[in-house]
Amino acid sequence: MRLPLNGSCVSVGIKKMEEKKKTIGVRGLLAVAAVLCLSSLAVATEETKQKQLRFRENGEFKILQVADMHYADGKTTPCRNVLPSENVSCSDLNTTAFLHRMILAEKPDLIVFTGDNIYAADTTDAARSLDAAFSPAIFASIPWAAVLGNHDQQSALSREGVMKHIVSLNHTLSQVNPSGVDLIDGFGNYNLEVHGVEGSGFENKSVLNLYFLDSGDNSKVPSVSGYDWIKPSQQLWFQRASMKLRRAYMSKPEAQKAPAPGLVYFHIPLPEFARFDSSNFTGVKQERISSASVNSGFFATMLEAGDVKAVFTGHDHVNDFCGELTGIQLCYAGGFGYHAYGKAGWARRTRVVVATLEKTDKASWGPLKSIKTWKRLDDQNLTTIDVQVLWSNGTSGIHYKIPSQYTA
């Protein structure tokens, strides 16, 4: 049995390498520290996982989305689509270092991994690769959640096996599937509640609801080629979960007139992502939308539920846009991992979402006021780009130009 993970390894590794910072830089420093950490990486088998997510005392809740790490075998795994100058020492450990840097920079309340967490076909041991891929979140003792992509199961571990292994890891809030639901397609369908600030009138209410779904891998219908889609059984579960949460939020105490906002996370984008062009989204579209050829109607299901404000996916690594369609923001994170395909010279990136509560007349915290997002690039300064309000009291899609000091 391996030892439980903690944050000391990163700190010790960085301290040992501090004198080398001037020559190898911050990214190199963290990459070397990652080697020291991963060499002693361990998984704990016993831990209480059901931690209640809650807004901070400042009325904010921050989510870091990590899409398409494509982690394989660590330092022996080469990078793809990087500049020749970066290729010599580049490996999976660059992905690990990027995640460490983002955790230190943003201090998220929750990390969401939206699939293709490992590139299983290139792993020697899929379970150990999963351990390594999620290790920065585990070391930092930050709650995290994950869904599966289309590459996670391409080894000796099935999709169910991968999800069961994820659920066994420290600090994860992931679930194999929702409790009390016997028949549902896929693995990794579940929801999480984010309660209001402790001591406020909303401390026992979920003021932000997070839904996670398995978008599958490849079509199982012989006459349909291409990627999989979200099935009717999953949509039925989502409808019931959403209805239950809406009723609770709109009932006493602190009964509200409208449902609490919801965010939805899965891997493969919906066909509706193809409805945008450069005139009506924020970010870039550099490849086609690789959705299923079948439209299973999940966008309409979310629209009818009335609580979903934004959807976050991965899969298409060099797309990173957000666009609004009939009141729902459809967002990519952009590719995170260095073993994933990308575009040389186009930085790996990640998406941050911050939800902010309203301040009440009694100097306490009330329901949700706004949802804002931005992206961070894996460059020397972790540059912030595309700050955007996704939802705010009925107004969405507001884009702010970033001051030059943040884009230099």
CSV table of C-alpha atoms in Angstrom, one decimal:
chain,number,residue,atom,x,y,z
A,1,MET,CA,0.0,0.0,0.0
A,2,ARG,CA,1.3,3.4,-0.9
A,3,LEU,CA,1.3,6.4,1.5
A,4,PRO,CA,-1.3,9.1,1.5
A,5,LEU,CA,-0.6,12.2,-0.6
A,6,ASN,CA,0.1,15.6,0.8
A,7,GLY,CA,1.4,19.0,-0.2
A,8,SER,CA,4.9,18.7,1.4
A,9,CYS,CA,6.6,17.0,-1.6
A,10,VAL,CA,6.1,20.0,-3.9
A,11,SER,CA,7.3,22.4,-1.3
A,12,VAL,CA,10.4,20.4,-0.5
A,13,GLY,CA,11.2,19.9,-4.2
A,14,ILE,CA,10.9,23.6,-4.9
A,15,LYS,CA,13.0,24.5,-1.9
A,16,LYS,CA,15.8,22.1,-3.0
A,17,MET,CA,15.8,23.6,-6.5
A,18,GLU,CA,15.5,27.3,-5.4
A,19,GLU,CA,19.1,28.1,-6.1
A,20,LYS,CA,18.6,27.0,-9.7
A,21,LYS,CA,15.6,29.3,-10.4
A,22,LYS,CA,17.7,31.9,-12.2
A,23,THR,CA,18.9,29.4,-14.8
A,24,ILE,CA,15.9,27.2,-15.4
A,25,GLY,CA,13.0,29.6,-14.7
A,26,VAL,CA,9.7,29.0,-12.9
A,27,ARG,CA,8.3,26.4,-15.3
A,28,GLY,CA,11.5,24.4,-15.3
A,29,LEU,CA,11.7,24.7,-11.5
A,30,LEU,CA,8.2,23.3,-11.1
A,31,ALA,CA,8.9,20.6,-13.7
A,32,VAL,CA,11.9,19.3,-11.7
A,33,ALA,CA,9.9,19.5,-8.5
A,34,ALA,CA,7.2,17.4,-10.2
A,35,VAL,CA,9.8,14.7,-10.9
A,36,LEU,CA,10.6,14.5,-7.2
A,37,CYS,CA,6.9,14.3,-6.3
A,38,LEU,CA,5.9,11.8,-8.9
A,39,SER,CA,8.7,9.5,-8.0
A,40,SER,CA,7.1,9.0,-4.6
A,41,LEU,CA,3.4,9.4,-5.7
A,42,ALA,CA,1.0,7.4,-3.6
A,43,VAL,CA,-2.7,6.7,-3.4
A,44,ALA,CA,-4.6,6.5,-0.1
A,45,THR,CA,-7.3,3.9,0.0
A,46,GLU,CA,-9.4,5.3,2.9
A,47,GLU,CA,-10.8,8.8,3.1
A,48,THR,CA,-14.1,10.5,3.7
A,49,LYS,CA,-14.9,12.1,0.3
A,50,GLN,CA,-18.2,13.9,0.7
A,51,LYS,CA,-17.0,17.3,1.6
A,52,GLN,CA,-19.7,20.0,1.3
A,53,LEU,CA,-18.7,22.6,-1.3
A,54,ARG,CA,-19.5,26.1,-0.1
A,55,PHE,CA,-18.9,29.7,-1.1
A,56,ARG,CA,-16.0,31.5,0.6
A,57,GLU,CA,-16.6,34.2,3.2
A,58,ASN,CA,-15.9,36.8,0.4
A,59,GLY,CA,-18.9,35.5,-1.5
A,60,GLU,CA,-16.9,33.8,-4.3
A,61,PHE,CA,-16.5,30.2,-5.5
A,62,LYS,CA,-13.8,29.5,-8.0
A,63,ILE,CA,-13.6,26.5,-10.4
A,64,LEU,CA,-10.5,25.6,-12.5
A,65,GLN,CA,-11.3,23.5,-15.6
A,66,VAL,CA,-8.6,21.2,-16.9
A,67,ALA,CA,-9.3,19.7,-20.3
A,68,ASP,CA,-7.4,17.0,-22.2
A,69,MET,CA,-4.3,16.4,-20.1
A,70,HIS,CA,-3.6,13.2,-22.2
A,71,TYR,CA,-1.2,12.1,-19.5
A,72,ALA,CA,0.7,8.9,-20.3
A,73,ASP,CA,4.0,7.7,-18.6
A,74,GLY,CA,5.5,10.9,-17.2
A,75,LYS,CA,9.0,12.0,-18.0
A,76,THR,CA,9.4,9.4,-20.8
A,77,THR,CA,6.3,10.6,-22.7
A,78,PRO,CA,7.1,13.2,-25.4
A,79,CYS,CA,5.2,16.4,-26.1
A,80,ARG,CA,3.3,17.0,-29.2
A,81,ASN,CA,3.1,20.1,-31.4
A,82,VAL,CA,5.5,22.3,-29.5
A,83,LEU,CA,8.2,24.6,-30.8
A,84,PRO,CA,11.6,22.9,-31.6
A,85,SER,CA,13.2,24.9,-28.8
A,86,GLU,CA,10.7,23.4,-26.3
A,87,ASN,CA,10.9,19.8,-27.5
A,88,VAL,CA,14.2,18.7,-26.0
A,89,SER,CA,13.1,18.3,-22.4
A,90,CYS,CA,9.3,18.5,-22.8
A,91,SER,CA,7.2,15.6,-21.4
A,92,ASP,CA,4.1,14.9,-19.3
A,93,LEU,CA,5.9,16.7,-16.4
A,94,ASN,CA,5.2,20.0,-18.2
A,95,THR,CA,1.5,19.2,-17.9
A,96,THR,CA,2.0,18.5,-14.2
A,97,ALA,CA,4.0,21.7,-13.7
A,98,PHE,CA,1.3,23.7,-15.4
A,99,LEU,CA,-1.3,22.4,-13.1
A,100,HIS,CA,0.9,23.1,-10.0
A,101,ARG,CA,1.4,26.7,-11.2
A,102,MET,CA,-2.3,27.2,-11.8
A,103,ILE,CA,-3.2,25.9,-8.3
A,104,LEU,CA,-0.7,28.3,-6.8
A,105,ALA,CA,-1.9,31.2,-8.9
A,106,GLU,CA,-5.6,30.8,-8.7
A,107,LYS,CA,-6.2,28.9,-5.5
A,108,PRO,CA,-9.4,27.3,-6.8
A,109,ASP,CA,-12.2,25.9,-4.6
A,110,LEU,CA,-12.8,23.1,-7.0
A,111,ILE,CA,-10.8,21.6,-10.0
A,112,VAL,CA,-12.9,19.9,-12.7
A,113,PHE,CA,-11.1,17.6,-15.2
A,114,THR,CA,-13.3,17.3,-18.3
A,115,GLY,CA,-12.0,14.1,-19.8
A,116,ASP,CA,-9.1,12.6,-21.8
A,117,ASN,CA,-7.3,12.8,-18.4
A,118,ILE,CA,-4.9,10.1,-19.7
A,119,TYR,CA,-4.1,9.0,-23.2
A,120,ALA,CA,-4.6,5.3,-22.1
A,121,ALA,CA,-3.2,3.8,-25.3
A,122,ASP,CA,0.2,5.2,-24.5
A,123,THR,CA,0.3,4.2,-20.8
A,124,THR,CA,2.2,1.3,-19.3
A,125,ASP,CA,-0.1,1.2,-16.3
A,126,ALA,CA,-3.3,3.2,-16.6
A,127,ALA,CA,-4.0,3.3,-12.9
A,128,ARG,CA,-0.6,4.8,-12.1
A,129,SER,CA,-1.0,7.3,-15.0
A,130,LEU,CA,-4.3,8.4,-13.5
A,131,ASP,CA,-2.6,8.8,-10.1
A,132,ALA,CA,0.1,11.0,-11.6
A,133,ALA,CA,-2.3,13.0,-13.7
A,134,PHE,CA,-4.4,14.0,-10.7
A,135,SER,CA,-1.5,14.3,-8.3
A,136,PRO,CA,-1.3,18.1,-8.1
A,137,ALA,CA,-4.9,18.4,-7.0
A,138,ILE,CA,-4.3,15.6,-4.5
A,139,PHE,CA,-1.1,17.1,-3.1
A,140,ALA,CA,-2.8,20.5,-2.7
A,141,SER,CA,-5.8,18.9,-0.8
A,142,ILE,CA,-8.2,20.7,-3.2
A,143,PRO,CA,-11.6,19.1,-3.9
A,144,TRP,CA,-11.8,17.9,-7.5
A,145,ALA,CA,-14.2,16.2,-9.9
A,146,ALA,CA,-13.6,14.4,-13.1
A,147,VAL,CA,-15.5,13.0,-16.1
A,148,LEU,CA,-14.3,10.7,-18.8
A,149,GLY,CA,-13.3,11.5,-22.4
A,150,ASN,CA,-12.9,9.2,-25.4
A,151,HIS,CA,-9.3,8.2,-24.6
A,152,ASP,CA,-9.4,7.4,-20.9
A,153,GLN,CA,-10.4,3.7,-21.3
A,154,GLN,CA,-8.0,2.7,-24.2
A,155,SER,CA,-6.0,0.2,-22.0
A,156,ALA,CA,-6.7,-2.7,-19.7
A,157,LEU,CA,-9.0,-0.6,-17.6
A,158,SER,CA,-12.6,-0.3,-18.9
A,159,ARG,CA,-14.6,3.0,-18.6
A,160,GLU,CA,-16.1,1.7,-15.5
A,161,GLY,CA,-12.7,0.6,-14.2
A,162,VAL,CA,-11.3,4.0,-14.9
A,163,MET,CA,-14.1,5.8,-13.1
A,164,LYS,CA,-13.9,3.4,-10.1
A,165,HIS,CA,-10.2,4.1,-9.8
A,166,ILE,CA,-10.8,7.9,-10.0
A,167,VAL,CA,-13.4,7.6,-7.2
A,168,SER,CA,-10.8,5.8,-5.0
A,169,LEU,CA,-8.4,8.7,-5.0
A,170,ASN,CA,-8.0,11.3,-2.3
A,171,HIS,CA,-10.0,14.6,-2.3
A,172,THR,CA,-12.2,13.7,-5.2
A,173,LEU,CA,-15.9,14.3,-5.2
A,174,SER,CA,-16.3,12.2,-8.4
A,175,GLN,CA,-19.0,9.5,-8.4
A,176,VAL,CA,-19.2,6.4,-10.6
A,177,ASN,CA,-22.9,7.2,-11.1
A,178,PRO,CA,-25.7,8.8,-9.0
A,179,SER,CA,-27.0,6.8,-6.0
A,180,GLY,CA,-30.4,5.4,-6.3
A,181,VAL,CA,-30.3,5.3,-10.1
A,182,ASP,CA,-30.2,1.7,-11.4
A,183,LEU,CA,-30.3,2.2,-15.1
A,184,ILE,CA,-28.2,4.9,-16.7
A,185,ASP,CA,-25.8,4.9,-19.6
A,186,GLY,CA,-22.1,5.6,-19.1
A,187,PHE,CA,-20.0,6.2,-16.0
A,188,GLY,CA,-19.4,9.5,-14.2
A,189,ASN,CA,-22.9,11.0,-14.2
A,190,TYR,CA,-23.5,12.9,-11.0
A,191,ASN,CA,-24.1,16.4,-9.6
A,192,LEU,CA,-22.6,18.5,-6.8
A,193,GLU,CA,-24.2,21.3,-4.8
A,194,VAL,CA,-22.4,24.5,-3.8
A,195,HIS,CA,-24.0,26.0,-0.7
A,196,GLY,CA,-24.0,29.6,0.4
A,197,VAL,CA,-21.6,31.2,2.8
A,198,GLU,CA,-21.6,29.7,6.3
A,199,GLY,CA,-23.7,31.7,8.7
A,200,SER,CA,-25.8,33.3,5.9
A,201,GLY,CA,-29.4,32.6,5.1
A,202,PHE,CA,-28.3,30.4,2.3
A,203,GLU,CA,-25.8,28.2,4.2
A,204,ASN,CA,-28.1,25.2,3.8
A,205,LYS,CA,-29.2,25.9,0.2
A,206,SER,CA,-27.4,25.1,-3.0
A,207,VAL,CA,-27.0,28.4,-4.7
A,208,LEU,CA,-24.9,26.9,-7.6
A,209,ASN,CA,-25.5,23.4,-9.0
A,210,LEU,CA,-22.9,21.5,-10.9
A,211,TYR,CA,-23.8,18.6,-13.3
A,212,PHE,CA,-21.3,16.1,-14.7
A,213,LEU,CA,-22.1,13.7,-17.5
A,214,ASP,CA,-20.4,10.9,-19.5
A,215,SER,CA,-20.5,12.0,-23.1
A,216,GLY,CA,-19.1,8.6,-24.1
A,217,ASP,CA,-16.3,7.7,-26.6
A,218,ASN,CA,-17.4,6.2,-29.9
A,219,SER,CA,-20.9,5.4,-31.3
A,220,LYS,CA,-22.2,2.0,-30.4
A,221,VAL,CA,-24.7,2.0,-33.2
A,222,PRO,CA,-23.3,0.1,-36.2
A,223,SER,CA,-25.0,2.3,-38.7
A,224,VAL,CA,-23.7,5.5,-37.1
A,225,SER,CA,-20.0,6.4,-37.2
A,226,GLY,CA,-18.1,8.9,-35.2
A,227,TYR,CA,-18.4,10.0,-31.6
A,228,ASP,CA,-20.9,9.0,-28.9
A,229,TRP,CA,-23.6,11.2,-27.5
A,230,ILE,CA,-25.5,11.8,-24.2
A,231,LYS,CA,-28.3,9.2,-24.0
A,232,PRO,CA,-32.0,9.5,-23.0
A,233,SER,CA,-31.3,7.7,-19.7
A,234,GLN,CA,-28.7,10.4,-18.8
A,235,GLN,CA,-31.1,13.1,-19.8
A,236,LEU,CA,-33.9,11.7,-17.7
A,237,TRP,CA,-31.5,11.6,-14.7
A,238,PHE,CA,-30.5,15.2,-15.4
A,239,GLN,CA,-34.2,16.4,-15.6
A,240,ARG,CA,-35.0,14.7,-12.3
A,241,ALA,CA,-32.0,16.1,-10.5
A,242,SER,CA,-32.6,19.6,-11.9
A,243,MET,CA,-36.2,19.5,-10.9
A,244,LYS,CA,-35.4,18.3,-7.4
A,245,LEU,CA,-32.8,21.1,-7.0
A,246,ARG,CA,-35.2,23.7,-8.4
A,247,ARG,CA,-37.9,22.8,-6.0
A,248,ALA,CA,-35.6,22.9,-3.0
A,249,TYR,CA,-34.2,26.3,-3.9
A,250,MET,CA,-37.6,27.8,-4.5
A,251,SER,CA,-39.0,26.5,-1.2
A,252,LYS,CA,-38.7,27.9,2.3
A,253,PRO,CA,-36.6,29.0,4.0
A,254,GLU,CA,-35.3,31.8,1.8
A,255,ALA,CA,-37.6,30.7,-1.0
A,256,GLN,CA,-36.5,32.1,-4.4
A,257,LYS,CA,-38.5,33.0,-7.4
A,258,ALA,CA,-36.1,31.5,-10.0
A,259,PRO,CA,-33.9,28.4,-9.8
A,260,ALA,CA,-30.3,28.5,-8.7
A,261,PRO,CA,-27.9,28.7,-11.7
A,262,GLY,CA,-26.4,25.5,-13.0
A,263,LEU,CA,-23.2,24.6,-14.8
A,264,VAL,CA,-22.7,21.5,-16.9
A,265,TYR,CA,-19.4,19.6,-17.5
A,266,PHE,CA,-18.7,16.9,-20.0
A,267,HIS,CA,-16.1,16.0,-22.7
A,268,ILE,CA,-17.5,15.9,-26.2
A,269,PRO,CA,-19.1,19.1,-27.5
A,270,LEU,CA,-22.7,19.2,-28.5
A,271,PRO,CA,-23.6,19.7,-32.2
A,272,GLU,CA,-24.9,23.2,-31.2
A,273,PHE,CA,-21.3,24.3,-30.7
A,274,ALA,CA,-21.1,24.5,-34.5
A,275,ARG,CA,-23.7,27.3,-34.5
A,276,PHE,CA,-21.1,30.0,-33.9
A,277,ASP,CA,-18.7,32.0,-35.9
A,278,SER,CA,-16.1,34.7,-35.1
A,279,SER,CA,-18.8,37.3,-34.9
A,280,ASN,CA,-20.7,35.8,-32.0
A,281,PHE,CA,-18.1,34.2,-29.6
A,282,THR,CA,-15.2,35.1,-27.4
A,283,GLY,CA,-12.0,33.2,-28.1
A,284,VAL,CA,-10.8,31.2,-31.1
A,285,LYS,CA,-12.1,28.4,-33.3
A,286,GLN,CA,-9.2,26.7,-35.1
A,287,GLU,CA,-10.6,23.3,-35.9
A,288,ARG,CA,-14.0,21.8,-36.7
A,289,ILE,CA,-16.5,20.9,-34.0
A,290,SER,CA,-16.0,17.2,-33.4
A,291,SER,CA,-19.4,16.4,-32.0
A,292,ALA,CA,-21.5,13.3,-32.5
A,293,SER,CA,-23.2,13.0,-35.8
A,294,VAL,CA,-26.4,12.3,-33.9
A,295,ASN,CA,-28.1,15.2,-32.1
A,296,SER,CA,-29.6,13.5,-29.0
A,297,GLY,CA,-31.4,16.7,-27.9
A,298,PHE,CA,-29.5,17.4,-24.7
A,299,PHE,CA,-29.2,21.1,-25.4
A,300,ALA,CA,-33.1,21.3,-25.6
A,301,THR,CA,-33.3,19.3,-22.4
A,302,MET,CA,-31.1,21.8,-20.6
A,303,LEU,CA,-33.0,24.7,-22.1
A,304,GLU,CA,-36.3,23.3,-20.9
A,305,ALA,CA,-34.9,22.8,-17.4
A,306,GLY,CA,-34.3,26.5,-17.1
A,307,ASP,CA,-31.4,26.5,-14.7
A,308,VAL,CA,-28.3,25.9,-16.9
A,309,LYS,CA,-26.3,29.0,-17.6
A,310,ALA,CA,-23.2,27.5,-19.1
A,311,VAL,CA,-21.7,24.2,-20.5
A,312,PHE,CA,-18.0,23.4,-20.4
A,313,THR,CA,-16.3,20.8,-22.6
A,314,GLY,CA,-12.9,19.8,-24.0
A,315,HIS,CA,-12.1,17.4,-26.9
A,316,ASP,CA,-11.2,20.0,-29.5
A,317,HIS,CA,-7.9,21.1,-28.2
A,318,VAL,CA,-7.3,24.3,-30.3
A,319,ASN,CA,-10.8,25.7,-29.8
A,320,ASP,CA,-11.2,27.8,-26.7
A,321,PHE,CA,-14.3,30.0,-27.3
A,322,CYS,CA,-17.4,30.7,-25.4
A,323,GLY,CA,-20.6,31.6,-27.3
A,324,GLU,CA,-24.2,32.2,-26.1
A,325,LEU,CA,-27.1,30.3,-27.6
A,326,THR,CA,-30.6,31.1,-26.4
A,327,GLY,CA,-29.3,32.0,-22.9
A,328,ILE,CA,-26.8,29.2,-22.4
A,329,GLN,CA,-23.1,29.8,-22.8
A,330,LEU,CA,-21.3,27.0,-24.7
A,331,CYS,CA,-17.6,27.0,-23.7
A,332,TYR,CA,-14.4,25.2,-24.5
A,333,ALA,CA,-11.4,25.3,-22.2
A,334,GLY,CA,-8.7,24.8,-24.8
A,335,GLY,CA,-6.1,22.0,-24.6
A,336,PHE,CA,-4.1,21.7,-21.3
A,337,GLY,CA,-1.8,18.7,-21.8
A,338,TYR,CA,1.5,18.5,-23.6
A,339,HIS,CA,1.0,15.0,-24.9
A,340,ALA,CA,-2.2,16.1,-26.5
A,341,TYR,CA,-2.2,17.5,-30.0
A,342,GLY,CA,-2.1,21.3,-30.1
A,343,LYS,CA,-0.6,24.0,-32.2
A,344,ALA,CA,3.1,24.9,-31.9
A,345,GLY,CA,3.4,28.4,-30.6
A,346,TRP,CA,-0.1,28.5,-29.3
A,347,ALA,CA,0.1,28.1,-25.6
A,348,ARG,CA,-1.6,25.3,-23.6
A,349,ARG,CA,-4.3,26.8,-21.5
A,350,THR,CA,-7.0,26.4,-18.9
A,351,ARG,CA,-10.4,28.0,-18.0
A,352,VAL,CA,-11.3,29.6,-14.7
A,353,VAL,CA,-14.9,30.3,-13.6
A,354,VAL,CA,-15.8,32.5,-10.6
A,355,ALA,CA,-19.3,32.7,-9.3
A,356,THR,CA,-20.1,35.7,-7.0
A,357,LEU,CA,-23.0,36.1,-4.6
A,358,GLU,CA,-25.1,39.2,-4.0
A,359,LYS,CA,-24.5,41.3,-0.9
A,360,THR,CA,-27.7,41.7,1.1
A,361,ASP,CA,-29.0,44.7,2.9
A,362,LYS,CA,-28.0,43.1,6.2
A,363,ALA,CA,-24.4,42.9,5.1
A,364,SER,CA,-24.7,39.1,4.5
A,365,TRP,CA,-24.6,37.0,1.4
A,366,GLY,CA,-27.6,36.1,-0.7
A,367,PRO,CA,-28.2,34.3,-4.0
A,368,LEU,CA,-25.9,34.2,-7.0
A,369,LYS,CA,-25.1,37.6,-8.6
A,370,SER,CA,-22.8,36.7,-11.5
A,371,ILE,CA,-20.7,34.1,-13.2
A,372,LYS,CA,-17.4,35.3,-14.8
A,373,THR,CA,-14.7,33.4,-16.7
A,374,TRP,CA,-11.2,33.9,-18.1
A,375,LYS,CA,-8.4,31.7,-19.5
A,376,ARG,CA,-4.8,31.4,-18.3
A,377,LEU,CA,-2.0,30.5,-20.7
A,378,ASP,CA,1.0,28.4,-19.8
A,379,ASP,CA,3.6,31.1,-20.5
A,380,GLN,CA,6.1,32.8,-18.3
A,381,ASN,CA,3.4,35.1,-16.7
A,382,LEU,CA,0.4,32.7,-16.8
A,383,THR,CA,-1.2,35.4,-19.0
A,384,THR,CA,-4.9,36.1,-18.4
A,385,ILE,CA,-7.1,36.5,-21.6
A,386,ASP,CA,-10.7,36.8,-22.6
A,387,VAL,CA,-12.3,37.9,-19.3
A,388,GLN,CA,-16.0,37.5,-19.8
A,389,VAL,CA,-19.2,37.7,-17.8
A,390,LEU,CA,-21.2,34.6,-18.7
A,391,TRP,CA,-24.3,35.4,-16.6
A,392,SER,CA,-25.3,38.3,-14.4
A,393,ASN,CA,-28.9,38.9,-13.4
A,394,GLY,CA,-30.3,38.2,-16.8
A,395,THR,CA,-27.4,39.7,-18.8
A,396,SER,CA,-24.8,37.4,-20.4
A,397,GLY,CA,-21.9,37.5,-22.7
A,398,ILE,CA,-20.3,40.7,-21.6
A,399,HIS,CA,-16.7,40.9,-22.7
A,400,TYR,CA,-14.0,43.0,-21.1
A,401,LYS,CA,-10.8,44.1,-22.7
A,402,ILE,CA,-7.8,43.1,-20.6
A,403,PRO,CA,-5.4,45.9,-19.6
A,404,SER,CA,-2.0,45.7,-21.4
A,405,GLN,CA,-0.1,44.8,-18.2
A,406,TYR,CA,-1.9,41.5,-18.0
A,407,THR,CA,-1.3,40.5,-21.7
A,408,ALA,CA,2.4,41.5,-22.0
